Amino acid sequence: VHHLDWRHRFAVITDAIAQTGPDIVCLQELQFSTDTRRHHAGEVQKTMHTLGYECLCDAPPHDRNPALGVGVFAKRSVFSVEDTVRLDLGARVEDACDNA
């Protein structure tokens, strides 16, 4: 099942980003894992930096391994990242439900 292999999928994604050159790229379900065979977020961050993007990636605060996070990448030639704020919307929703 070649098309499900991470290396193949990532090459297709990288080629599309390099060809189109978007100012902002958003990727979901990036794997953050203590198992390096399953940790793709670091590879994505390095590759996107090489393509000229600043990474705004963060692993979710879950105890799952691998944890699935998101990555927002801003083209450095267009944007200057001055500050970031981490919002745990899952925790906020849980708190709101518990207090309802």
PDB file of N, CA and C in Angstrom, residues 13-61:
ATOM      1  N   ILE A  13       3.307  15.922  -0.534  1.00  0.00           N
ATOM      2  CA  ILE A  13       2.948  17.166   0.154  1.00  0.00           C
ATOM      3  C   ILE A  13       4.038  18.223  -0.049  1.00  0.00           C
ATOM      4  N   THR A  14       5.278  17.822   0.148  1.00  0.00           N
ATOM      5  CA  THR A  14       6.406  18.746   0.007  1.00  0.00           C
ATOM      6  C   THR A  14       6.497  19.292  -1.411  1.00  0.00           C
ATOM      7  N   ASP A  15       6.336  18.431  -2.396  1.00  0.00           N
ATOM      8  CA  ASP A  15       6.382  18.880  -3.793  1.00  0.00           C
ATOM      9  C   ASP A  15       5.275  19.892  -4.083  1.00  0.00           C
ATOM     10  N   ALA A  16       4.079  19.635  -3.583  1.00  0.00           N
ATOM     11  CA  ALA A  16       2.958  20.557  -3.816  1.00  0.00           C
ATOM     12  C   ALA A  16       3.235  21.912  -3.173  1.00  0.00           C
ATOM     13  N   ILE A  17       3.789  21.912  -1.964  1.00  0.00           N
ATOM     14  CA  ILE A  17       4.106  23.174  -1.287  1.00  0.00           C
ATOM     15  C   ILE A  17       5.202  23.919  -2.026  1.00  0.00           C
ATOM     16  N   ALA A  18       6.239  23.202  -2.447  1.00  0.00           N
ATOM     17  CA  ALA A  18       7.352  23.837  -3.166  1.00  0.00           C
ATOM     18  C   ALA A  18       6.882  24.426  -4.502  1.00  0.00           C
ATOM     19  N   GLN A  19       5.972  23.744  -5.186  1.00  0.00           N
ATOM     20  CA  GLN A  19       5.491  24.214  -6.491  1.00  0.00           C
ATOM     21  C   GLN A  19       4.543  25.406  -6.374  1.00  0.00           C
ATOM     22  N   THR A  20       3.711  25.421  -5.345  1.00  0.00           N
ATOM     23  CA  THR A  20       2.711  26.482  -5.240  1.00  0.00           C
ATOM     24  C   THR A  20       3.171  27.657  -4.389  1.00  0.00           C
ATOM     25  N   GLY A  21       4.080  27.431  -3.437  1.00  0.00           N
ATOM     26  CA  GLY A  21       4.627  28.508  -2.617  1.00  0.00           C
ATOM     27  C   GLY A  21       3.626  29.298  -1.810  1.00  0.00           C
ATOM     28  N   PRO A  22       2.696  28.650  -1.116  1.00  0.00           N
ATOM     29  CA  PRO A  22       1.714  29.410  -0.335  1.00  0.00           C
ATOM     30  C   PRO A  22       2.365  30.200   0.796  1.00  0.00           C
ATOM     31  N   ASP A  23       1.729  31.291   1.196  1.00  0.00           N
ATOM     32  CA  ASP A  23       2.259  32.093   2.300  1.00  0.00           C
ATOM     33  C   ASP A  23       2.033  31.410   3.646  1.00  0.00           C
ATOM     34  N   ILE A  24       0.927  30.683   3.771  1.00  0.00           N
ATOM     35  CA  ILE A  24       0.569  29.972   4.995  1.00  0.00           C
ATOM     36  C   ILE A  24       0.257  28.520   4.637  1.00  0.00           C
ATOM     37  N   VAL A  25       0.761  27.591   5.434  1.00  0.00           N
ATOM     38  CA  VAL A  25       0.454  26.176   5.262  1.00  0.00           C
ATOM     39  C   VAL A  25      -0.037  25.647   6.608  1.00  0.00           C
ATOM     40  N   CYS A  26      -1.155  24.946   6.579  1.00  0.00           N
ATOM     41  CA  CYS A  26      -1.706  24.324   7.792  1.00  0.00           C
ATOM     42  C   CYS A  26      -1.775  22.821   7.574  1.00  0.00           C
ATOM     43  N   LEU A  27      -1.196  22.073   8.481  1.00  0.00           N
ATOM     44  CA  LEU A  27      -1.219  20.615   8.414  1.00  0.00           C
ATOM     45  C   LEU A  27      -1.832  20.081   9.698  1.00  0.00           C
ATOM     46  N   GLN A  28      -2.689  19.106   9.560  1.00  0.00           N
ATOM     47  CA  GLN A  28      -3.312  18.508  10.735  1.00  0.00           C
ATOM     48  C   GLN A  28      -2.850  17.072  10.897  1.00  0.00           C
ATOM     49  N   GLU A  29      -3.054  16.568  12.093  1.00  0.00           N
ATOM     50  CA  GLU A  29      -2.711  15.207  12.459  1.00  0.00           C
ATOM     51  C   GLU A  29      -1.225  14.894  12.282  1.00  0.00           C
ATOM     52  N   LEU A  30      -0.381  15.856  12.659  1.00  0.00           N
ATOM     53  CA  LEU A  30       1.053  15.580  12.702  1.00  0.00           C
ATOM     54  C   LEU A  30       1.322  14.693  13.907  1.00  0.00           C
ATOM     55  N   GLN A  31       2.102  13.661  13.708  1.00  0.00           N
ATOM     56  CA  GLN A  31       2.384  12.745  14.802  1.00  0.00           C
ATOM     57  C   GLN A  31       3.557  13.238  15.634  1.00  0.00           C
ATOM     58  N   PHE A  32       3.297  13.406  16.914  1.00  0.00           N
ATOM     59  CA  PHE A  32       4.326  13.714  17.894  1.00  0.00           C
ATOM     60  C   PHE A  32       4.460  12.461  18.755  1.00  0.00           C
ATOM     61  N   SER A  33       5.617  11.839  18.757  1.00  0.00           N
ATOM     62  CA  SER A  33       5.770  10.569  19.454  1.00  0.00           C
ATOM     63  C   SER A  33       7.150  10.456  20.068  1.00  0.00           C
ATOM     64  N   THR A  34       7.233   9.714  21.150  1.00  0.00           N
ATOM     65  CA  THR A  34       8.546   9.413  21.726  1.00  0.00           C
ATOM     66  C   THR A  34       9.228   8.316  20.924  1.00  0.00           C
ATOM     67  N   ASP A  35       8.481   7.620  20.092  1.00  0.00           N
ATOM     68  CA  ASP A  35       9.010   6.589  19.199  1.00  0.00           C
ATOM     69  C   ASP A  35       9.423   7.285  17.903  1.00  0.00           C
ATOM     70  N   THR A  36      10.708   7.381  17.633  1.00  0.00           N
ATOM     71  CA  THR A  36      11.200   8.140  16.473  1.00  0.00           C
ATOM     72  C   THR A  36      10.692   7.581  15.151  1.00  0.00           C
ATOM     73  N   ARG A  37      10.296   6.330  15.112  1.00  0.00           N
ATOM     74  CA  ARG A  37       9.757   5.765  13.870  1.00  0.00           C
ATOM     75  C   ARG A  37       8.366   6.314  13.579  1.00  0.00           C
ATOM     76  N   ARG A  38       7.706   6.833  14.580  1.00  0.00           N
ATOM     77  CA  ARG A  38       6.340   7.335  14.426  1.00  0.00           C
ATOM     78  C   ARG A  38       6.256   8.852  14.607  1.00  0.00           C
ATOM     79  N   HIS A  39       7.371   9.505  14.842  1.00  0.00           N
ATOM     80  CA  HIS A  39       7.388  10.953  15.088  1.00  0.00           C
ATOM     81  C   HIS A  39       7.689  11.671  13.775  1.00  0.00           C
ATOM     82  N   HIS A  40       6.647  12.218  13.149  1.00  0.00           N
ATOM     83  CA  HIS A  40       6.824  12.882  11.855  1.00  0.00           C
ATOM     84  C   HIS A  40       6.930  14.389  11.976  1.00  0.00           C
ATOM     85  N   ALA A  41       6.510  14.946  13.092  1.00  0.00           N
ATOM     86  CA  ALA A  41       6.468  16.404  13.230  1.00  0.00           C
ATOM     87  C   ALA A  41       7.861  17.020  13.088  1.00  0.00           C
ATOM     88  N   GLY A  42       8.867  16.399  13.659  1.00  0.00           N
ATOM     89  CA  GLY A  42      10.221  16.941  13.558  1.00  0.00           C
ATOM     90  C   GLY A  42      10.723  16.982  12.125  1.00  0.00           C
ATOM     91  N   GLU A  43      10.448  15.943  11.374  1.00  0.00           N
ATOM     92  CA  GLU A  43      10.831  15.891   9.964  1.00  0.00           C
ATOM     93  C   GLU A  43      10.106  16.977   9.173  1.00  0.00           C
ATOM     94  N   VAL A  44       8.832  17.171   9.470  1.00  0.00           N
ATOM     95  CA  VAL A  44       8.047  18.199   8.790  1.00  0.00           C
ATOM     96  C   VAL A  44       8.619  19.580   9.111  1.00  0.00           C
ATOM     97  N   GLN A  45       8.922  19.826  10.373  1.00  0.00           N
ATOM     98  CA  GLN A  45       9.473  21.122  10.783  1.00  0.00           C
ATOM     99  C   GLN A  45      10.781  21.414  10.044  1.00  0.00           C
ATOM    100  N   LYS A  46      11.680  20.457   9.982  1.00  0.00           N
ATOM    101  CA  LYS A  46      12.972  20.659   9.307  1.00  0.00           C
ATOM    102  C   LYS A  46      12.784  20.931   7.820  1.00  0.00           C
ATOM    103  N   THR A  47      11.929  20.147   7.187  1.00  0.00           N
ATOM    104  CA  THR A  47      11.706  20.319   5.751  1.00  0.00           C
ATOM    105  C   THR A  47      11.062  21.665   5.450  1.00  0.00           C
ATOM    106  N   MET A  48      10.066  22.037   6.232  1.00  0.00           N
ATOM    107  CA  MET A  48       9.394  23.318   6.008  1.00  0.00           C
ATOM    108  C   MET A  48      10.346  24.482   6.247  1.00  0.00           C
ATOM    109  N   HIS A  49      11.238  24.363   7.216  1.00  0.00           N
ATOM    110  CA  HIS A  49      12.241  25.409   7.444  1.00  0.00           C
ATOM    111  C   HIS A  49      13.137  25.544   6.215  1.00  0.00           C
ATOM    112  N   THR A  50      13.525  24.424   5.638  1.00  0.00           N
ATOM    113  CA  THR A  50      14.346  24.436   4.423  1.00  0.00           C
ATOM    114  C   THR A  50      13.611  25.118   3.264  1.00  0.00           C
ATOM    115  N   LEU A  51      12.294  24.955   3.229  1.00  0.00           N
ATOM    116  CA  LEU A  51      11.495  25.581   2.169  1.00  0.00           C
ATOM    117  C   LEU A  51      11.196  27.055   2.445  1.00  0.00           C
ATOM    118  N   GLY A  52      11.649  27.565   3.599  1.00  0.00           N
ATOM    119  CA  GLY A  52      11.481  28.991   3.894  1.00  0.00           C
ATOM    120  C   GLY A  52      10.340  29.333   4.826  1.00  0.00           C
ATOM    121  N   TYR A  53       9.887  28.382   5.626  1.00  0.00           N
ATOM    122  CA  TYR A  53       8.753  28.607   6.513  1.00  0.00           C
ATOM    123  C   TYR A  53       9.155  28.578   7.982  1.00  0.00           C
ATOM    124  N   GLU A  54       8.502  29.435   8.738  1.00  0.00           N
ATOM    125  CA  GLU A  54       8.615  29.431  10.200  1.00  0.00           C
ATOM    126  C   GLU A  54       7.559  28.479  10.728  1.00  0.00           C
ATOM    127  N   CYS A  55       7.934  27.636  11.653  1.00  0.00           N
ATOM    128  CA  CYS A  55       7.018  26.638  12.173  1.00  0.00           C
ATOM    129  C   CYS A  55       6.344  27.099  13.456  1.00  0.00           C
ATOM    130  N   LEU A  56       5.038  26.918  13.506  1.00  0.00           N
ATOM    131  CA  LEU A  56       4.270  27.176  14.708  1.00  0.00           C
ATOM    132  C   LEU A  56       3.587  25.859  15.081  1.00  0.00           C
ATOM    133  N   CYS A  57       4.406  24.866  15.393  1.00  0.00           N
ATOM    134  CA  CYS A  57       3.906  23.525  15.704  1.00  0.00           C
ATOM    135  C   CYS A  57       3.978  23.298  17.204  1.00  0.00           C
ATOM    136  N   ASP A  58       3.038  22.508  17.654  1.00  0.00           N
ATOM    137  CA  ASP A  58       3.054  22.163  19.067  1.00  0.00           C
ATOM    138  C   ASP A  58       2.362  20.835  19.257  1.00  0.00           C
ATOM    139  N   ALA A  59       2.959  20.014  20.081  1.00  0.00           N
ATOM    140  CA  ALA A  59       2.324  18.743  20.413  1.00  0.00           C
ATOM    141  C   ALA A  59       1.151  19.021  21.337  1.00  0.00           C
ATOM    142  N   PRO A  60       0.089  18.291  21.158  1.00  0.00           N
ATOM    143  CA  PRO A  60      -1.061  18.484  22.043  1.00  0.00           C
ATOM    144  C   PRO A  60      -0.733  18.003  23.444  1.00  0.00           C
ATOM    145  N   PRO A  61      -1.467  18.466  24.432  1.00  0.00           N
ATOM    146  CA  PRO A  61      -1.158  18.113  25.812  1.00  0.00           C
ATOM    147  C   PRO A  61      -1.753  16.771  26.243  1.00  0.00           C
TER     148      PRO A  61
END
